[in-house]
Amino acid sequence: MIRFDGVTKQYPGGTVAVDDLTFTAPTGKITVLVGPSGCGKTTSLRMINRMIEPTKGTISLDGQDTSRMNEADLRRGIGYVIQHAGLFPHRTVLDNVGTVPRLLGWDKKKIAERSRELLSRVGLAPELADRYPSQLSGGQQQRVGVARALAADPPVMLMDEPFSAVDPVVREQLQDAFLELQGELGKTIVFVTHDIDEAIKLGDQVAVLRVGGILAQISDPAYLLAHPVDDFVADFVGKDRGYRSLQFQPTPRLPLASERTVVVGETVDGIGAPWVLVVDDQHRPLGWVEPSRLSGAVAPEDLHRGGTVARASGSLRGALDAALSSPSRRGVIVDDSGELVGTVRAHQVLELIESADRPDEDLADSFAEAGSDGRREDSS
Amino acid sequence: MTWVNDHWGDIFTLARSHVWLAGIPLVLGLLIALPLGWAARRWSRLYPVLISASGLLYTIPSLALFVLMPIILGTKVLDPVNVVVAMTVYTVALLVRTVADGLSSVPDHVLQAARAMGYRGFRRFFGVELPLAVPVIAAGLRVAAVSNVSIVSVASLIGVAQLGNLLTDGYDRFITAEIVAGIVACVVLALVFDGLILLGQRLLTPWLRVRGAAGARS
Amino acid sequence: MIAAILEWLRSSDTWSGDSGLGARIIEHLWYSLLAVALASLIAIPLGLWVGHTGRARWLVSVANSLRAVPTLGLLFAMALWLGPKIQSDLAFLIPSIIVLVILVIPPILSGVYAGVEAVDPATRDAARGMGMRGLEVVRQVEIPNALPLILSGLRSAFLQVIATATVAAYIGLGGLGRYLIDGIKTGDYVSTAGGAVVVSVLALLVDGLLALVQRAVVSPGLTVDSTRASRTRSRRRGMSAVDAEVASNGEPSRSEPVLPETNRRIPS
């Protein structure tokens, strides 16, 4: 657990970068600091491993005041990932990953073993081990950066916009891989980003900071989308927050309709319905066809593939989007193995949304208990 | 000081020949380095060849180059042409790389735009590429000027008169004031060359001054 | 003339003896090494300190402005001032070595400083963030990354020192300069030119040797070409860099189970 207690950073010129910041980053969770540039999010992050010293207040790590610890020892116990990876260009990928273990004086064989293990953990092919950073793509460099931060198995990780320098497709892959990794490792993570979508996707808890380093709101992402505390936060979390917040509502039992299906190669002659769903031989959906425009066997190029597919165990957002994007207006729902379980219509999803409890109240309570400070209540 | 007061005339004459011996190679060197640098940039295979060749020329110690010049040029040992040619060789060696790097410092999109507007060949070179490369080339020229002024003084050892004579003569006759006068005169001359090139660069790149002012304001 | 010089170079009389060509070459190399080593003792720590702390950058500018001072003047002034104070043969050696050291401090200092300065701030930040202490950052990150520029500073230092040691024969230093200075005085052009050829070849060889050293000790990760090329390549290629990554990571198969609520497009 990382606790900020009245932390302020004022620079000699008088600029206040962080103003009386108090919050807790709970153990094993991802806390995202998000805000526009100049909101002090990076400064806050860098005060945790004392790359920057606070002017006032204390930061404690599992109850221990970090200002009393030896700087280098503190940092060796905290994983640190930065925007452009900051890999050492003169060292191979493997040696980069082994940096902290080497500083800690591990034995060489153990360092090499651990480094190789981490490379595969972050999804890098073993043959990349002997390359140099300049020979890697941006996304690969970022993966090495994460592996390097994990090398000595620190309980805490600090990540400063680690995915913002890569293009959107790679960013998405990196985020997914990161969440998967966190699912296995359960580190205490403080993550800085300027991208609210990234914050909402990754954070167990999201802290929105405003310019001048003032905490505007801290809560779980669902609550943040539903109850922005003021215009600034509302503006910052964006327009379609109502729709996006559905992402955090697990789908209740959907009223599924069974769907008539054909497989590729079968004929649709004589089927009266305007749209028919095509599946493969394992009953996984492939796309829709219009029997009235076809004659003979269904070929792969006849398929309308525009619709999305949602999992029955997924969120209401997925179910609604499946219905809205489907050419037949019937949203395709599958089970966890991808097999078709039925279809659902948009109005049915909307009815579920309307009848469901607002997500906020109970979640807000649980967060107050989890030790978030009273600041949110203060400012609301 | 009395020595200096008694010898203003000598100092002035020596300084004038020093200006020629250091200045002419600077101009000649630039004129030769421009097409070579352009070629090095135009044909990428030529680049390493020209860069290593100029690197090799630059390794030759100055006194050695001065005394070897007569063999290569067929001149007399005391001929000032030896010094001018040797200094030109150094200048070219230094500037080829500078010119090539200066030309490649011109942003690609500017070149594309120039081409799109119909600039071609020599007009594009003189109208767009060269002006934009001026800051880099001027920086190289300043280095060359300062080192030329210093190296030319060595020519007094092979009997070619310039400010270096104050140094050798002062040493031979134990006149410290003369040596100091020679050093000061050389430094002043180097500063004058440096200032003139800087001035020329300012005049040739008015847009940089504007941008500098805007940058200072923001 | 050329034939005479070649003849002179081939003659065993030229090479043998205490003041023969072989001994002169060794002398010349010794002076050069001594001067560069002494200058390095001062300039390398100083450059590392200025580059690492960012303090006292003016030192580098001051050192660089020294380059406008004519070496010949510095040599003569030092010889006149120091020479009489030293009894024994060292009267010739010490002033020359001092001037040579002063002369090569600027290129070494600015090479080291520029090299450390040029280390990517993100790299340095990461090093500190990993928990490296000041000297560990210098040793493990700044020096290896600055090595290309440190070594080119040393290379130009060697070239200058070899050239200036030649001139220093005028104030009585030994080495190959003797052939040039004595030859000019006595009008013996053959040995003058022969000495000039030998000192030029020596400079070329030393420079070539250092180039080899540079290639051997600089990390392959730093060879400018590959760095620049791959950076611009991945920046320009955009999507194709992504493709390369997907191919090497086997990405798509893994991203699926992570976020169940991500909507997949109907598989194509």
Coordinates of N, CA, C and O in Angstrom, one line a residue, chain A residues 46 49 51 70 72-73 75-76 80 82 86-91 99-100 103 123-125 132 134-135 137 139-140 143 148 167 169-170 173 176-177 179-180 201 247 285-287 305 307-311 315 318 321 334, chain C residues 120 122-133 136 140-141 144-145 219-222 226-227 230-231 234 238-239 241-242 244-246 248-249 251-252 254-268:
Chain A
R46 N 6.8 10.4 -9.5 CA 8.2 10.4 -9.3 C 8.6 10.7 -7.8 O 9.7 10.5 -7.4
N49 N 9.2 7.2 -5.7 CA 10.6 6.6 -5.6 C 11.6 7.6 -5.4 O 12.8 7.4 -5.7
M51 N 12.5 10.2 -7.0 CA 13.2 10.9 -8.1 C 13.0 12.4 -7.9 O 13.8 13.2 -8.4
N70 N 16.9 4.6 2.4 CA 18.0 5.0 1.5 C 17.4 5.0 0.1 O 16.7 4.1 -0.4
A72 N 18.6 4.7 -3.0 CA 18.9 3.7 -4.0 C 18.2 2.4 -3.6 O 17.6 1.7 -4.5
D73 N 18.2 2.0 -2.3 CA 17.5 0.8 -1.9 C 16.0 0.9 -2.2 O 15.4 -0.1 -2.6
R75 N 14.5 2.6 -4.5 CA 14.3 2.4 -5.9 C 14.5 1.0 -6.4 O 13.8 0.5 -7.3
R76 N 15.5 0.3 -5.9 CA 15.7 -1.1 -6.3 C 14.5 -2.0 -5.9 O 14.4 -3.0 -6.5
Y80 N 10.1 0.4 -12.3 CA 10.0 1.8 -12.8 C 9.9 1.7 -14.4 O 10.9 1.2 -15.0
I82 N 9.1 3.9 -17.9 CA 8.8 5.3 -18.4 C 8.5 5.3 -19.9 O 8.6 4.3 -20.6
G86 N 13.3 4.1 -22.1 CA 14.6 4.4 -21.4 C 15.5 3.2 -21.3 O 16.3 3.1 -20.4
L87 N 15.5 2.4 -22.3 CA 16.4 1.2 -22.3 C 17.8 1.7 -22.5 O 18.1 2.7 -23.0
F88 N 18.7 0.9 -22.0 CA 20.2 1.2 -22.1 C 20.6 0.8 -23.5 O 20.7 -0.4 -23.8
P89 N 20.9 1.8 -24.4 CA 21.2 1.4 -25.8 C 22.4 0.5 -26.0 O 22.6 -0.2 -26.9
H90 N 23.3 0.6 -25.0 CA 24.6 -0.1 -25.1 C 24.5 -1.6 -24.6 O 25.5 -2.3 -24.7
R91 N 23.4 -1.9 -24.0 CA 23.2 -3.3 -23.5 C 22.2 -4.1 -24.3 O 21.2 -3.5 -24.8
T99 N 19.2 -5.6 -15.2 CA 19.9 -4.5 -14.6 C 19.7 -4.5 -13.1 O 20.8 -4.5 -12.4
V100 N 18.5 -4.6 -12.5 CA 18.4 -4.5 -11.1 C 18.9 -5.7 -10.4 O 19.6 -5.5 -9.4
L103 N 22.4 -5.1 -10.0 CA 22.7 -4.1 -8.9 C 22.6 -4.7 -7.5 O 23.3 -4.4 -6.6
G123 N 5.9 -11.7 -23.4 CA 5.5 -12.0 -24.8 C 6.6 -11.6 -25.8 O 6.2 -11.3 -26.9
L124 N 7.9 -11.8 -25.4 CA 8.9 -11.5 -26.4 C 9.6 -12.8 -26.8 O 9.8 -13.6 -25.9
A125 N 9.8 -13.0 -28.1 CA 10.5 -14.2 -28.6 C 11.9 -14.3 -28.0 O 12.6 -13.3 -27.9
Y132 N 19.9 -5.5 -29.6 CA 20.1 -4.2 -28.9 C 18.8 -3.5 -29.1 O 18.0 -3.6 -30.1
S134 N 18.0 -0.6 -30.1 CA 17.8 0.1 -31.4 C 17.2 -0.8 -32.5 O 16.8 -0.4 -33.5
Q135 N 17.3 -2.1 -32.2 CA 16.8 -3.1 -33.3 C 15.4 -3.5 -33.0 O 14.9 -4.4 -33.7
S137 N 11.1 -2.7 -32.3 CA 10.1 -1.7 -32.5 C 9.7 -1.0 -31.2 O 10.1 -1.5 -30.1
G139 N 6.9 -0.9 -29.6 CA 6.2 -1.8 -28.7 C 7.0 -2.8 -28.0 O 6.9 -3.1 -26.8
Q140 N 8.0 -3.4 -28.8 CA 8.9 -4.4 -28.2 C 9.7 -3.7 -27.1 O 10.0 -4.3 -26.1
R143 N 7.8 -3.5 -24.0 CA 7.7 -4.8 -23.3 C 9.0 -5.1 -22.5 O 9.0 -5.6 -21.4
R148 N 12.1 -5.4 -17.6 CA 13.2 -4.9 -16.8 C 12.7 -4.4 -15.4 O 13.3 -4.6 -14.4
D167 N 1.8 3.4 -31.4 CA 0.6 3.7 -32.1 C -0.6 2.9 -31.5 O -0.4 2.0 -30.8
V169 N -2.8 0.7 -32.3 CA -3.0 -0.8 -32.4 C -2.1 -1.5 -31.4 O -2.5 -2.3 -30.6
V170 N -0.8 -1.1 -31.4 CA 0.2 -1.7 -30.5 C -0.2 -1.3 -29.0 O -0.1 -2.2 -28.1
Q173 N -2.6 -3.7 -27.7 CA -2.0 -5.0 -27.4 C -1.3 -4.9 -26.1 O -1.3 -5.9 -25.3
D176 N -3.6 -4.9 -23.1 CA -4.2 -6.2 -22.8 C -3.2 -7.1 -22.2 O -3.5 -7.8 -21.2
A177 N -2.0 -7.1 -22.7 CA -0.9 -8.0 -22.2 C -0.6 -7.6 -20.7 O -0.4 -8.4 -19.9
L179 N -2.7 -6.1 -18.6 CA -3.7 -6.5 -17.7 C -3.6 -8.0 -17.4 O -3.9 -8.5 -16.2
E180 N -3.3 -8.8 -18.4 CA -3.2 -10.2 -18.2 C -2.1 -10.5 -17.2 O -2.2 -11.3 -16.3
K201 N -9.8 1.9 -18.7 CA -9.6 0.5 -19.1 C -8.7 -0.2 -18.0 O -8.9 -1.4 -17.7
Q247 N -19.9 -0.6 -19.6 CA -18.8 -1.5 -19.6 C -18.5 -2.2 -18.2 O -18.0 -3.3 -18.1
P285 N -20.3 -18.1 -34.6 CA -20.9 -17.2 -35.6 C -19.8 -16.6 -36.6 O -18.7 -16.3 -36.2
L286 N -20.2 -16.5 -37.9 CA -19.3 -16.0 -38.9 C -19.8 -14.7 -39.5 O -19.0 -13.8 -39.8
G287 N -21.1 -14.6 -39.7 CA -21.7 -13.4 -40.3 C -23.1 -13.6 -40.7 O -23.7 -14.7 -40.6
R305 N -20.1 -8.9 -42.4 CA -19.3 -9.1 -41.2 C -19.3 -7.9 -40.2 O -18.5 -7.8 -39.3
G307 N -21.2 -6.8 -37.8 CA -21.7 -6.9 -36.5 C -20.6 -7.3 -35.5 O -19.7 -8.1 -35.8
T308 N -20.7 -6.8 -34.2 CA -19.8 -7.3 -33.2 C -20.5 -8.5 -32.5 O -21.7 -8.7 -32.6
V309 N -19.7 -9.2 -31.8 CA -20.2 -10.4 -31.0 C -19.9 -10.1 -29.5 O -18.8 -9.7 -29.2
A310 N -20.9 -10.4 -28.7 CA -20.7 -10.2 -27.3 C -20.7 -11.5 -26.5 O -21.4 -12.5 -27.0
R311 N -20.0 -11.5 -25.4 CA -20.1 -12.7 -24.6 C -21.2 -12.6 -23.6 O -21.5 -11.5 -23.0
S315 N -20.1 -7.5 -20.5 CA -20.8 -6.4 -19.9 C -22.0 -6.0 -20.8 O -22.2 -6.5 -21.9
G318 N -21.2 -4.5 -24.2 CA -20.9 -5.4 -25.2 C -22.2 -5.9 -25.9 O -22.3 -6.0 -27.1
D321 N -23.8 -3.1 -27.9 CA -23.1 -2.8 -29.1 C -23.4 -3.9 -30.1 O -23.5 -3.6 -31.3
V334 N -22.4 -15.0 -27.6 CA -21.7 -16.3 -27.5 C -21.3 -16.7 -26.1 O -21.3 -15.8 -25.2
Chain C
D120 N 20.8 10.0 -23.8 CA 19.3 10.2 -23.7 C 18.9 10.4 -22.3 O 19.1 9.6 -21.4
A122 N 16.1 10.0 -21.0 CA 15.2 8.9 -20.6 C 16.1 7.8 -20.1 O 15.7 7.1 -19.1
T123 N 17.2 7.5 -20.7 CA 18.1 6.4 -20.3 C 18.7 6.8 -18.9 O 18.7 5.9 -18.0
R124 N 19.1 8.0 -18.7 CA 19.7 8.4 -17.5 C 18.6 8.3 -16.4 O 18.8 7.8 -15.3
D125 N 17.4 8.8 -16.7 CA 16.3 8.7 -15.7 C 16.0 7.3 -15.3 O 15.8 7.0 -14.2
A126 N 16.0 6.4 -16.3 CA 15.7 5.0 -16.0 C 16.8 4.5 -15.1 O 16.5 3.7 -14.1
A127 N 18.0 4.8 -15.4 CA 19.2 4.3 -14.6 C 19.0 4.7 -13.1 O 19.1 3.9 -12.2
R128 N 18.6 6.0 -12.9 CA 18.4 6.4 -11.5 C 17.2 5.8 -10.9 O 17.2 5.4 -9.7
G129 N 16.2 5.7 -11.7 CA 14.9 5.0 -11.3 C 15.1 3.6 -10.9 O 14.4 3.1 -10.1
M130 N 16.1 2.9 -11.5 CA 16.3 1.5 -11.2 C 17.1 1.4 -9.9 O 17.3 0.3 -9.4
G131 N 17.6 2.6 -9.4 CA 18.3 2.5 -8.1 C 19.8 2.5 -8.3 O 20.5 2.1 -7.4
M132 N 20.3 3.1 -9.4 CA 21.8 3.2 -9.6 C 22.2 4.4 -8.8 O 21.5 5.5 -8.8
R133 N 23.3 4.3 -8.1 CA 23.9 5.5 -7.4 C 24.7 6.3 -8.4 O 25.1 5.8 -9.4
E136 N 27.5 4.7 -10.1 CA 27.0 3.5 -10.9 C 26.4 4.0 -12.2 O 26.6 3.4 -13.3
Q140 N 28.2 2.6 -15.4 CA 27.4 1.6 -16.2 C 26.6 2.2 -17.3 O 26.3 1.5 -18.2
V141 N 26.3 3.5 -17.3 CA 25.5 4.1 -18.3 C 26.2 5.2 -19.1 O 26.3 5.1 -20.3
P144 N 29.8 4.1 -21.0 CA 29.6 3.3 -22.2 C 28.9 4.0 -23.3 O 29.2 3.8 -24.5
N145 N 27.9 4.8 -23.0 CA 27.2 5.5 -24.0 C 27.9 6.7 -24.6 O 27.7 7.0 -25.8
S219 N 29.9 -0.5 -27.8 CA 28.8 -1.4 -27.9 C 28.2 -1.4 -29.2 O 27.9 -0.3 -29.7
P220 N 27.9 -2.6 -29.9 CA 27.3 -2.6 -31.2 C 25.9 -1.9 -31.1 O 25.4 -1.4 -32.2
G221 N 25.3 -1.8 -29.9 CA 24.0 -1.2 -29.8 C 24.1 0.3 -30.1 O 23.0 0.9 -30.3
L222 N 25.3 0.8 -30.1 CA 25.4 2.3 -30.2 C 25.8 2.7 -31.6 O 25.9 3.9 -31.9
S226 N 22.9 1.9 -37.2 CA 21.7 1.0 -37.0 C 20.7 1.7 -36.1 O 19.5 1.6 -36.3
T227 N 21.2 2.6 -35.2 CA 20.2 3.2 -34.3 C 19.3 4.2 -35.1 O 18.1 4.1 -35.1
S230 N 17.0 2.3 -37.7 CA 15.8 1.6 -37.2 C 14.8 2.5 -36.6 O 13.7 2.3 -36.6
R231 N 15.3 3.7 -36.0 CA 14.4 4.6 -35.4 C 13.5 5.2 -36.5 O 12.3 5.2 -36.4
S234 N 11.2 2.6 -38.0 CA 9.9 2.2 -37.3 C 9.0 3.4 -37.3 O 7.8 3.2 -37.2
G238 N 5.3 2.9 -39.5 CA 4.0 2.8 -38.8 C 3.5 1.4 -38.7 O 4.0 0.6 -38.0
M239 N 2.5 1.2 -39.6 CA 1.8 -0.1 -39.4 C 2.7 -1.3 -39.6 O 2.5 -2.3 -39.0
A241 N 5.7 -1.8 -38.8 CA 6.4 -2.1 -37.5 C 5.5 -2.9 -36.6 O 5.9 -3.8 -35.9
V242 N 4.2 -2.5 -36.6 CA 3.2 -3.2 -35.9 C 3.1 -4.7 -36.3 O 3.2 -5.6 -35.6
A244 N 5.3 -6.4 -37.8 CA 6.5 -7.1 -37.4 C 6.4 -7.6 -36.0 O 6.7 -8.7 -35.7
E245 N 5.9 -6.7 -35.2 CA 5.8 -7.1 -33.8 C 4.7 -8.2 -33.6 O 5.0 -9.1 -32.9
V246 N 3.6 -8.0 -34.2 CA 2.6 -9.0 -34.1 C 3.1 -10.4 -34.5 O 2.9 -11.4 -33.8
S248 N 6.2 -11.4 -34.4 CA 7.2 -12.0 -33.5 C 6.6 -12.3 -32.2 O 7.2 -13.1 -31.4
N249 N 5.5 -11.7 -31.8 CA 5.0 -12.0 -30.5 C 3.8 -13.0 -30.5 O 3.4 -13.5 -29.4
E251 N 0.9 -12.0 -31.2 CA 0.0 -11.2 -30.4 C -1.5 -11.5 -30.4 O -2.0 -11.7 -29.3
P252 N -2.1 -11.6 -31.5 CA -3.6 -11.6 -31.5 C -4.2 -12.7 -30.7 O -5.1 -12.5 -30.0
R254 N -3.2 -13.8 -28.0 CA -3.2 -13.6 -26.6 C -4.1 -12.5 -26.1 O -4.5 -12.5 -25.0
S255 N -4.4 -11.6 -27.0 CA -5.2 -10.4 -26.5 C -6.7 -10.8 -26.3 O -7.4 -10.1 -25.7
E256 N -7.1 -11.9 -26.8 CA -8.5 -12.3 -26.7 C -9.0 -12.5 -25.3 O -9.9 -11.8 -24.9
P257 N -8.5 -13.5 -24.6 CA -9.1 -13.8 -23.3 C -9.0 -12.8 -22.3 O -9.6 -12.9 -21.2
V258 N -8.2 -11.8 -22.5 CA -7.9 -10.8 -21.4 C -9.1 -10.0 -21.0 O -9.5 -9.9 -19.9
L259 N -9.7 -9.4 -22.0 CA -10.8 -8.5 -21.7 C -12.1 -9.1 -22.3 O -12.4 -9.0 -23.5
P260 N -12.9 -9.9 -21.5 CA -14.0 -10.6 -22.1 C -15.0 -9.6 -22.7 O -15.7 -10.0 -23.7
E261 N -15.1 -8.4 -22.2 CA -16.1 -7.5 -22.7 C -15.7 -6.8 -23.9 O -16.5 -6.1 -24.5
T262 N -14.5 -7.0 -24.4 CA -14.1 -6.4 -25.6 C -14.9 -7.0 -26.7 O -15.0 -8.2 -26.8
N263 N -15.5 -6.2 -27.5 CA -16.3 -6.7 -28.6 C -15.4 -7.2 -29.7 O -14.6 -6.4 -30.2
R264 N -15.5 -8.4 -30.1 CA -14.8 -8.8 -31.3 C -15.6 -8.6 -32.5 O -16.8 -8.7 -32.5
R265 N -14.9 -8.3 -33.6 CA -15.6 -8.3 -34.9 C -15.9 -9.8 -35.2 O -15.2 -10.7 -34.7
I266 N -16.9 -10.0 -35.9 CA -17.1 -11.4 -36.3 C -15.9 -11.9 -37.1 O -15.5 -11.2 -38.0
P267 N -15.3 -13.0 -36.7 CA -14.0 -13.4 -37.2 C -14.1 -13.5 -38.7 O -15.1 -14.0 -39.3
S268 N -13.1 -13.1 -39.4 CA -13.1 -13.1 -40.8 C -12.2 -14.2 -41.3 O -11.3 -14.7 -40.6

